[in-house]
C-alpha cells in the first residue's frame, strides 16, 4: 500500500491485511482505534489537506494538545506529501509568531482556546488556513476530515523529500528548523524496531509528548512499523503508567518518568511482565538505573539521540546495558569523537565532540544555510555539540553539551564528573554544575544542589568530597541549595537559566 511514498509505505507495511488489529487504546477515555480506522482517518486527513490547497512540500504547522487526531494529521501529511511541523503547546504567541514567520506554513492548526489570540499572528504571517484541534479531538480539523472519504491515493515521495520539520529547543539563540527526510525517519525507526525487537505482540505505553522526536518518531513510528499496539496517555502520570504496565510490554520515557515511577507503590509487581524500558532525551543517573534494577529486576535500556539526527546510539538489547552510558552506535550510524577546535579524530578514551553520519541525519536547517554549514560537514558528519568519549569496550559516554563545558583558569571542567561526585554525598538528590563569570578565573564552578529534605545537607561534606576526589580547579567555588532544578518538558535541566540566575555571584 501507499507505493512510491517512501515513509508511508513503511509505516503501514506491518498492518496491511490487519485492519481489525488494535493500534491504540486511549488511556483516559478507554476508546480504542484499529489500524484500519487509523489509516482510514489519516487518508481522510490527507484528502482534507489536498482540498484546502496544501501542496506537496507545503508546511502544516500544529500547536495542539496530544490527541489521536494529531497522529492522524501527521500520517495524513506524510500521505499528501506535506511537511508536518509540530510545535510545543507551551510556546507563547510571540514564539509562535517566529515559527510561522520562519516556516511559512499553508495551514496552521491550533487549540480552539488559542484561536482568537493566534489568528491575527497567523494572518500577519500570510498563513492561508487556520484550523482547530482541541484536547478531545474536536474542532475544524476533525470537521474537515469528516467531510472526506477514505481511499486517498498517497502522493509519490522519494527518500530525499521532506517529511517533517522539528524546531530545536533553541537554548542558544533562535530555534532552528531541522529538516527531516522520508529516508531519515524511515531508516531510523526501522532500525530501532529491529534492535529493540518490537513486533505485533507488543503494547507500548505512550506517555511522551508528540511534538518531539522521542514521542513522535521513536515511539509512534516504531509502534506503527511493528504493527504493535499502544496505550495512549495525554500526559505522563506516574500512577497511571504503573497501572497500565500489566497490560503492556514496553515503556519509552525520559529519566524523570523513571525517578517518579520509583516513588510509586507496587511498581515491582506492576512491572513483572514488561519486556523493555527505554530511556533517553536527557541523561539517566546511574543511581536511577541501579535503583530500577533493584526494584523491578529490569535494566533500563538507555539510548542517545537528538532532533537533528533521530537516534544515534543504544545500549544492547541482549548483553550488558551499562548505567551511565548510551551504548553503541546503531547499525548504519558512524560516530566519532573529535577535537572541538580542529575536528580531528581523537584517540579512544579521550573526551571530545561527538560527530555522527548516517541515513538518520537531517538534511539541514530550514532556510538557514549558514547554520547548516557550521554544523553539517560536507562529508556528511553532523557536529552534535555533545561532548563524550568511547570507553575500552566501545560504550559511548556523554559528558554534557559543549556549551555547558566550564573553562576555569584556562582548564576544562566537565560538569558531569563533578555532578556525579556530589550526587554521592548523603542527603543529595541531584546536582547541576555550571560555570559563571569570575573576575580571576574567567569562569568559576558552581554546584546547584537539590537536597532530599530528610537530613540537612552538609555543605562541608560536599566540599570535603570534592577536595578528596577533584583537582582544585574542578571544585565548586560556591554551592547553592535549591528545591528543584529547572527542567523542560523532555526532562532536560535548563543550564542556561541557571547560569543567568547565578551570573552575578562573583562579579
Ligand atoms: P533534543 O534535540 O531535544 O532531542 O535534545 C538532544 C540532546 O539531548 C542531545 O544533544 C543530548 O545533549 C541530550 N540527550 C539525549 N539523549 C541523551 C542521553 N541518553 N544522555 C545524555 N544526553 C542525552
Coordinates of C-alpha atoms and ligand atoms in Angstrom, one line a residue:
X1 CA 0.0 0.0 0.0
X2 CA 1.0 3.6 -0.5
X3 CA 3.6 2.6 -3.0
X4 CA 6.0 5.3 -4.1
X5 CA 5.6 7.2 -0.9
X6 CA 8.8 6.2 0.9
X7 CA 7.8 6.7 4.5
X8 CA 4.1 5.9 4.2
X9 CA 4.8 2.6 2.6
X10 CA 7.0 1.6 5.6
X11 CA 4.6 3.0 8.2
X12 CA 1.8 0.8 7.0
X13 CA 3.7 -2.4 6.0
X14 CA 3.2 -4.3 9.2
X15 CA -0.5 -3.7 9.4
X16 CA -1.5 -4.5 5.8
X17 CA -4.4 -7.0 5.9
X18 CA -4.8 -6.5 9.7
X19 CA -7.4 -3.7 9.6
X20 CA -9.1 -5.0 12.7
X21 CA -5.8 -5.2 14.7
X22 CA -5.6 -2.8 17.7
X23 CA -3.5 0.2 17.1
X24 CA -4.3 2.4 20.1
X25 CA -6.2 2.4 23.4
X26 CA -6.8 5.9 24.8
X27 CA -5.9 5.6 28.5
X28 CA -8.3 8.2 29.7
X29 CA -11.4 7.5 27.6
X30 CA -10.8 3.8 27.1
X31 CA -11.7 4.3 23.4
X32 CA -9.9 2.0 21.0
X33 CA -8.7 2.6 17.4
X34 CA -7.9 -0.2 15.0
X35 CA -5.3 0.0 12.3
X36 CA -7.9 0.2 9.6
X37 CA -9.7 3.1 11.3
X38 CA -6.4 4.9 11.9
X39 CA -5.1 4.7 8.4
X40 CA -8.6 5.4 7.0
X41 CA -8.7 8.6 9.1
X42 CA -5.2 9.6 8.0
X43 CA -6.3 9.2 4.4
X44 CA -9.3 11.5 5.1
X45 CA -6.9 14.0 6.7
X46 CA -4.7 13.8 3.6
X47 CA -7.8 14.4 1.4
X48 CA -8.8 17.4 3.6
X49 CA -5.3 18.9 3.2
X50 CA -5.4 18.5 -0.5
X51 CA -8.8 20.0 -0.8
X52 CA -7.6 23.1 1.2
X53 CA -4.9 23.5 -1.4
X54 CA -1.9 22.1 0.7
X55 CA 0.6 21.1 -2.0
X56 CA 3.4 18.5 -1.6
X57 CA 6.3 20.3 0.2
X58 CA 4.0 22.8 1.9
X59 CA 4.3 23.0 5.7
X60 CA 1.5 22.1 8.0
X61 CA 2.2 23.6 11.5
X62 CA 0.3 22.4 14.5
X63 CA 0.3 23.6 18.1
X64 CA -2.3 21.5 19.8
X65 CA -2.9 19.1 22.7
X66 CA -1.8 15.5 22.4
X67 CA -4.6 13.6 20.6
X68 CA -5.0 10.7 18.3
X69 CA -6.2 13.2 15.7
X70 CA -2.8 14.8 15.8
X71 CA -1.2 11.4 14.9
X72 CA -3.8 11.1 12.1
X73 CA -2.7 14.5 10.8
X74 CA 0.9 13.5 11.0
X75 CA 0.3 10.5 8.8
X76 CA -2.1 12.5 6.6
X77 CA 0.7 14.9 5.9
X78 CA 3.1 12.1 5.0
X79 CA 0.4 10.7 2.6
X80 CA -0.3 14.0 1.0
X81 CA 3.4 14.9 0.7
X82 CA 3.1 17.8 3.1
X83 CA 5.7 18.6 5.7
X84 CA 4.5 18.1 9.3
X85 CA 5.6 20.7 11.7
X86 CA 4.5 20.2 15.3
X87 CA 5.1 22.9 18.0
X88 CA 5.3 22.6 21.7
X89 CA 2.0 23.7 23.3
X90 CA 4.0 25.7 25.8
X91 CA 5.2 28.2 23.2
X92 CA 3.8 31.7 23.7
X93 CA 2.1 33.7 20.9
X94 CA 5.4 35.7 20.4
X95 CA 7.3 32.4 19.8
X96 CA 4.5 31.1 17.5
X97 CA 4.9 34.3 15.5
X98 CA 8.6 33.4 15.0
X99 CA 7.8 29.9 13.9
X100 CA 5.0 30.8 11.5
X101 CA 7.1 33.6 10.0
X102 CA 10.1 31.3 9.6
X103 CA 8.4 28.2 8.2
X104 CA 5.5 30.0 6.3
X105 CA 3.1 27.1 6.5
X106 CA 0.0 26.9 4.3
X107 CA -2.1 25.6 7.2
X108 CA -1.8 26.2 11.0
X109 CA -3.8 24.0 13.4
X110 CA -4.2 25.4 17.0
X111 CA -6.1 24.7 20.2
X112 CA -9.5 26.3 19.9
X113 CA -8.7 28.0 23.3
X114 CA -5.9 29.9 21.5
X115 CA -7.7 30.6 18.2
X116 CA -8.6 34.3 18.9
X117 CA -5.1 35.1 20.1
X118 CA -3.2 33.3 17.3
X119 CA -5.4 34.2 14.3
X120 CA -4.0 37.7 13.9
X121 CA -0.5 36.3 14.2
X122 CA -1.2 33.7 11.6
X123 CA -2.8 36.3 9.3
X124 CA 0.3 38.5 9.6
X125 CA 2.4 35.5 8.5
X126 CA 0.1 35.0 5.5
X127 CA -1.0 31.5 6.6
X128 CA -3.8 30.6 4.3
X129 CA -5.8 28.4 6.7
X130 CA -6.2 28.3 10.5
X131 CA -8.0 25.2 11.8
X132 CA -8.6 24.0 15.3
X133 CA -7.9 20.8 17.3
X134 CA -9.0 20.6 20.9
X135 CA -8.0 18.2 23.7
X136 CA -11.0 16.0 22.9
X137 CA -10.1 15.8 19.2
X138 CA -12.9 18.0 18.0
X139 CA -12.5 21.2 16.0
X140 CA -12.4 22.3 12.4
X141 CA -9.6 19.9 11.6
X142 CA -11.8 16.9 12.6
X143 CA -14.8 18.5 10.7
X144 CA -12.7 18.8 7.5
X145 CA -11.6 15.2 7.9
X146 CA -15.2 14.0 8.4
X147 CA -16.3 15.7 5.2
X148 CA -13.9 13.3 3.3
X149 CA -14.0 9.6 2.4
X150 CA -11.0 7.3 3.0
X151 CA -9.1 6.0 0.0
X152 CA -6.7 8.9 -0.7
X153 CA -4.0 7.9 -3.2
X154 CA -0.7 8.6 -1.5
X155 CA 1.4 11.2 -3.2
X156 CA 4.7 9.9 -4.5
X157 CA 7.6 11.0 -2.3
X158 CA 11.2 9.9 -2.6
X159 CA 13.8 9.3 0.1
X160 CA 15.2 12.8 -0.1
X161 CA 11.8 14.6 0.2
X162 CA 11.0 16.3 3.5
X163 CA 8.5 14.6 5.8
X164 CA 8.8 16.9 8.8
X165 CA 10.5 20.0 10.3
X166 CA 11.1 19.9 14.1
X167 CA 12.4 23.0 15.7
X168 CA 15.3 22.6 18.1
X169 CA 14.7 23.7 21.7
X170 CA 16.9 26.7 21.0
X171 CA 18.8 27.1 24.3
X172 CA 21.4 29.1 22.4
X173 CA 19.8 31.8 20.1
X174 CA 16.8 31.3 17.9
X175 CA 15.3 27.8 17.4
X176 CA 16.3 26.2 14.1
X177 CA 14.0 24.0 12.0
X178 CA 15.6 20.6 11.5
X179 CA 14.6 19.3 8.0
X180 CA 13.9 15.6 8.3
X181 CA 13.6 13.5 5.2
X182 CA 11.5 10.4 4.5
X183 CA 14.7 8.4 4.5
X184 CA 15.9 9.7 7.9
X185 CA 12.6 8.9 9.6
X186 CA 12.0 5.6 7.9
X187 CA 15.5 4.2 8.3
X188 CA 15.9 5.2 11.9
X189 CA 12.6 3.8 13.1
X190 CA 13.0 0.6 11.2
X191 CA 16.5 0.1 12.8
X192 CA 15.1 0.8 16.3
X193 CA 12.2 -1.5 15.8
X194 CA 14.6 -4.3 14.9
X195 CA 17.3 -3.7 17.5
X196 CA 14.7 -3.3 20.3
X197 CA 12.8 -6.3 18.9
X198 CA 9.4 -4.7 18.5
X199 CA 6.7 -6.9 17.0
X200 CA 2.9 -7.0 16.6
X201 CA 2.8 -8.7 20.0
X202 CA 4.0 -5.5 21.8
X203 CA 2.0 -2.9 23.6
X204 CA 3.8 0.4 24.2
X205 CA 2.8 2.8 27.0
X206 CA 2.9 6.2 25.2
X207 CA 3.1 9.0 27.7
X208 CA 5.6 11.3 25.9
X209 CA 4.6 14.5 24.1
X210 CA 4.2 14.1 20.3
X211 CA 5.7 17.4 19.2
X212 CA 9.2 16.0 19.9
X213 CA 11.3 13.3 18.2
X214 CA 11.1 10.9 21.1
X215 CA 7.3 10.6 21.3
X216 CA 6.6 11.1 17.6
X217 CA 9.3 9.4 15.6
X218 CA 10.7 6.9 18.1
X219 CA 7.6 5.8 20.0
X220 CA 4.9 6.3 17.3
X221 CA 6.8 5.3 14.2
X222 CA 8.2 2.1 15.9
X223 CA 4.7 1.1 17.0
X224 CA 3.3 1.6 13.5
X225 CA 6.2 -0.1 11.8
X226 CA 5.9 -3.1 14.1
X227 CA 2.1 -3.3 13.8
X228 CA 2.1 -3.1 17.6
X229 CA -0.4 -1.5 19.9
X230 CA -0.1 1.5 22.2
X231 CA -1.7 2.8 25.4
X232 CA -2.0 6.5 24.6
X233 CA -1.8 8.9 27.5
X234 CA -2.4 12.6 27.0
X235 CA 0.4 13.3 29.6
X236 CA 2.6 11.4 32.0
X237 CA 1.1 10.4 35.3
X238 CA 3.2 8.0 37.3
X239 CA 0.3 6.1 38.9
X240 CA -1.5 5.8 35.5
X241 CA 1.7 4.5 33.8
X242 CA 2.3 2.0 36.6
X243 CA -1.3 0.8 36.4
X244 CA -1.0 0.3 32.7
X245 CA 2.1 -1.9 32.9
X246 CA 0.3 -5.2 33.4
X247 CA -1.5 -4.7 30.1
X248 CA 1.7 -3.5 28.3
X249 CA 5.1 -4.8 27.3
X250 CA 7.2 -1.7 26.8
X251 CA 7.7 1.9 28.1
X252 CA 9.7 4.7 26.5
X253 CA 10.4 7.6 28.8
X254 CA 12.6 10.5 29.8
X255 CA 14.6 10.0 33.0
X256 CA 12.1 11.8 35.2
X257 CA 9.5 9.2 34.3
X258 CA 11.7 6.6 36.0
X259 CA 12.5 8.7 39.1
X260 CA 8.8 9.4 39.6
X261 CA 7.8 5.8 39.0
X262 CA 10.3 4.7 41.6
X263 CA 8.3 6.8 44.1
X264 CA 5.1 4.9 43.5
X265 CA 3.9 1.8 45.4
X266 CA 3.5 -1.6 43.8
X267 CA 6.0 -0.9 41.0
X268 CA 7.8 -4.3 41.2
X269 CA 4.5 -6.2 40.8
X270 CA 3.2 -4.0 38.0
X271 CA 6.5 -4.3 36.0
X272 CA 6.7 -8.0 36.3
X273 CA 5.6 -8.9 32.7
X274 CA 7.1 -5.9 31.0
X275 CA 9.7 -6.6 28.3
X276 CA 11.5 -3.4 27.9
X277 CA 12.1 0.0 29.5
X278 CA 13.8 2.6 27.3
X279 CA 15.2 6.0 28.5
X280 CA 16.5 8.9 26.6
X281 CA 16.4 12.7 25.7
X282 CA 18.4 13.5 28.9
X283 CA 21.0 11.7 31.0
X284 CA 19.7 8.9 33.2
X285 CA 21.5 8.9 36.5
X286 CA 23.4 5.7 37.2
X287 CA 21.7 5.7 40.6
X288 CA 18.3 5.6 38.9
X289 CA 19.4 2.8 36.7
X290 CA 20.6 0.8 39.7
X291 CA 17.5 1.5 41.8
X292 CA 15.2 0.5 38.9
X293 CA 17.1 -2.8 38.5
X294 CA 16.9 -3.4 42.3
X295 CA 13.2 -2.8 42.4
X296 CA 11.9 -4.3 39.1
X297 CA 14.7 -6.6 38.0
X298 CA 14.9 -4.8 34.7
X299 CA 17.9 -2.9 33.3
X300 CA 16.7 0.3 31.7
X301 CA 18.0 0.5 28.1
X302 CA 19.4 4.0 27.6
X303 CA 19.8 5.4 24.1
X304 CA 21.0 8.8 22.8
X305 CA 19.7 10.9 20.0
X306 CA 18.6 14.4 19.1
X307 CA 16.2 16.3 16.9
X308 CA 18.6 16.7 14.0
X309 CA 19.8 13.0 13.9
X310 CA 17.0 10.9 15.3
X311 CA 18.6 8.2 17.4
X312 CA 22.4 7.6 17.2
X313 CA 23.3 5.0 19.9
X314 CA 21.7 2.4 22.0
X315 CA 22.6 0.0 24.8
X316 CA 22.3 -3.5 23.6
X317 CA 19.1 -5.5 23.8
X318 CA 21.0 -8.6 24.6
X319 CA 24.1 -8.0 26.6
X320 CA 25.2 -5.6 29.2
X321 CA 23.1 -2.4 29.5
X322 CA 25.6 -0.2 31.3
X323 CA 24.4 2.5 33.6
X324 CA 25.8 5.9 32.8
X325 CA 26.5 5.0 29.1
X326 CA 24.4 5.3 26.0
X327 CA 25.7 2.1 24.4
X328 CA 27.0 1.6 20.9
X329 CA 26.3 3.4 17.6
X330 CA 23.2 1.9 15.9
X331 CA 23.6 -0.1 12.7
X332 CA 24.4 2.2 9.8
X333 CA 25.4 5.1 12.1
X334 CA 29.0 6.2 12.2
X335 CA 30.1 8.0 15.3
X336 CA 33.5 9.6 16.1
X337 CA 34.9 11.7 18.8
X338 CA 36.6 14.9 17.5
X339 CA 38.8 17.7 18.7
X340 CA 36.4 20.7 19.2
X341 CA 38.8 23.1 17.6
X342 CA 40.2 21.2 14.7
X343 CA 37.6 18.5 14.1
X344 CA 40.5 15.9 14.0
X345 CA 39.7 12.4 15.3
X346 CA 40.8 11.8 18.9
X347 CA 42.2 8.6 20.3
X348 CA 39.9 6.1 22.0
X349 CA 39.1 7.3 25.6
X350 CA 39.7 11.0 25.0
X351 CA 36.8 13.4 25.6
X352 CA 35.7 15.4 22.5
X353 CA 32.7 16.5 20.4
X354 CA 30.6 13.7 19.0
X355 CA 30.1 13.7 15.3
X356 CA 27.7 11.3 13.5
X357 CA 26.9 10.3 10.0
X358 CA 24.3 8.0 8.6
X359 CA 20.9 7.8 6.9
X360 CA 19.3 9.1 10.1
X361 CA 20.9 12.5 9.9
X362 CA 18.8 15.5 8.9
X363 CA 19.1 17.5 5.6
X364 CA 20.0 20.9 7.2
X365 CA 18.2 23.8 8.9
X366 CA 15.2 25.3 7.2
X367 CA 16.3 28.5 5.5
X368 CA 19.5 28.8 7.5
X369 CA 22.2 27.7 5.1
X370 CA 24.9 29.3 7.2
X371 CA 23.9 27.4 10.3
X372 CA 23.7 24.2 8.3
X373 CA 27.2 24.8 7.0
X374 CA 28.5 25.4 10.6
X375 CA 27.2 22.1 11.9
X376 CA 26.8 19.7 9.0
X377 CA 30.2 18.9 7.3
X378 CA 30.5 18.4 3.6
X379 CA 31.4 14.8 4.1
X380 CA 28.0 14.2 5.9
X381 CA 29.2 14.2 9.5
X382 CA 26.9 16.3 11.8
X383 CA 28.7 18.1 14.7
X384 CA 26.3 17.2 17.6
X385 CA 27.6 19.7 20.1
X386 CA 27.6 16.9 22.7
X387 CA 30.8 16.1 24.5
X388 CA 31.6 12.4 25.1
X389 CA 34.1 9.6 24.9
X390 CA 34.2 5.9 23.9
X391 CA 35.5 3.5 26.5
X392 CA 37.7 0.5 26.1
X393 CA 34.6 -1.7 25.5
X394 CA 33.2 0.6 22.9
X395 CA 30.4 2.1 25.0
X396 CA 29.7 5.8 24.4
X397 CA 29.6 8.1 27.4
X398 CA 28.0 11.5 27.1
X399 CA 29.6 14.1 29.4
X400 CA 27.4 17.1 28.6
X401 CA 26.8 19.7 26.0
X402 CA 29.9 21.5 24.6
X403 CA 28.3 24.8 25.6
X404 CA 28.0 23.6 29.2
X405 CA 31.7 22.9 29.4
X406 CA 33.3 25.1 32.0
X407 CA 36.7 26.7 31.4
X408 CA 38.1 27.8 34.8
X409 CA 41.5 29.4 34.8
X410 CA 42.0 28.0 31.3
X411 CA 41.3 24.4 32.3
X412 CA 38.4 22.3 31.2
X413 CA 35.9 21.2 33.8
X414 CA 33.3 18.6 32.6
X415 CA 30.2 19.2 34.7
X416 CA 29.2 15.5 34.8
X417 CA 32.3 14.5 36.7
X418 CA 31.6 17.0 39.4
X419 CA 27.8 16.3 39.4
X420 CA 28.3 12.5 39.8
X421 CA 30.6 13.0 42.8
X422 CA 28.3 15.4 44.6
X423 CA 25.3 13.2 43.9
X424 CA 27.0 10.5 46.1
X425 CA 27.0 12.8 49.2
X426 CA 24.4 11.7 51.7
X427 CA 21.2 13.8 51.5
X428 CA 21.8 14.9 47.9
X429 CA 19.1 14.1 45.3
X430 CA 20.8 15.6 42.3
X431 CA 23.2 18.3 41.2
X432 CA 23.7 20.7 38.3
X433 CA 27.2 22.1 37.9
X434 CA 27.6 25.3 35.9
X435 CA 30.2 27.9 35.1
X436 CA 29.5 31.5 36.0
X437 CA 31.7 34.6 35.3
X438 CA 34.5 35.1 37.7
X439 CA 37.0 38.0 37.7
X440 CA 40.1 35.9 38.2
X441 CA 39.3 32.6 36.6
X442 CA 37.1 33.6 33.7
X443 CA 34.5 31.1 34.9
X444 CA 34.0 29.6 38.3
X445 CA 32.4 26.3 39.0
X446 CA 29.1 26.5 40.9
X447 CA 27.2 23.5 42.2
X448 CA 23.4 23.8 42.3
X449 CA 22.3 21.1 44.7
X450 CA 18.9 19.6 45.5
X451 CA 18.8 18.1 49.0
X452 CA 16.4 15.3 49.8
X453 CA 15.0 17.2 52.7
X454 CA 15.2 14.2 55.0
X455 CA 18.6 15.1 56.5
X456 CA 20.2 18.5 56.3
X457 CA 22.8 18.6 53.5
X458 CA 26.1 19.4 54.9
X459 CA 28.0 21.8 52.6
X460 CA 31.1 20.8 54.4
X461 CA 30.5 17.2 53.3
X462 CA 30.2 18.3 49.7
X463 CA 33.3 20.4 49.9
X464 CA 35.2 17.5 51.6
X465 CA 34.1 15.0 48.9
X466 CA 35.3 17.5 46.2
X467 CA 38.6 18.1 48.0
X468 CA 39.2 14.4 48.3
X469 CA 38.5 13.4 44.7
X470 CA 38.8 16.5 42.5
X471 CA 41.7 18.7 41.4
X472 CA 41.5 22.1 42.8
X473 CA 40.3 23.8 39.6
X474 CA 37.3 21.5 39.3
X475 CA 36.0 22.2 42.8
X476 CA 32.9 24.4 43.2
X477 CA 33.6 27.9 44.4
X478 CA 30.0 28.1 45.6
X479 CA 27.3 25.6 46.5
X480 CA 23.7 26.7 46.1
X481 CA 20.9 24.7 47.7
X482 CA 17.6 24.7 45.8
X483 CA 14.3 22.7 46.0
X484 CA 14.3 21.6 42.3
X485 CA 16.3 22.0 39.1
X486 CA 14.6 23.9 36.3
X487 CA 13.7 21.3 33.5
X488 CA 11.9 21.5 30.2
X489 CA 9.1 19.1 29.1
X490 CA 11.7 16.5 28.0
X491 CA 13.3 16.5 31.4
X492 CA 16.4 18.4 30.4
X493 CA 17.9 20.6 33.0
X494 CA 17.9 24.1 31.8
X495 CA 21.5 25.1 32.5
X496 CA 21.3 28.4 30.5
X497 CA 18.6 29.5 33.0
X498 CA 20.8 28.5 36.0
X499 CA 23.7 30.4 34.5
X500 CA 21.6 33.5 34.3
X501 CA 20.3 33.1 37.9
X502 CA 23.8 32.9 39.3
X503 CA 25.5 35.2 36.8
X504 CA 26.4 37.8 39.4
X505 CA 27.6 35.5 42.2
X506 CA 31.3 36.6 41.8
X507 CA 31.0 39.9 40.0
Ligands
LIG1 P1 16.6 17.1 21.5 O1 17.1 17.6 20.3 O2 15.6 17.9 22.3 O3 16.2 15.7 21.4 O4 17.9 17.1 22.5 C1 19.0 16.4 22.1 C2 20.0 16.4 23.2 O5 19.6 15.7 24.4 C3 21.3 15.7 22.8 O6 22.1 16.5 22.0 C4 21.9 15.5 24.2 O7 22.6 16.6 24.7 C5 20.7 15.2 25.1 N1 20.5 13.7 25.2 C6 19.6 12.9 24.5 N2 19.7 11.7 25.0 C7 20.6 11.6 26.0 C8 21.1 10.6 26.8 N3 20.7 9.4 26.8 N4 22.1 11.0 27.7 C9 22.6 12.3 27.8 N5 22.1 13.3 27.0 C10 21.1 13.0 26.1

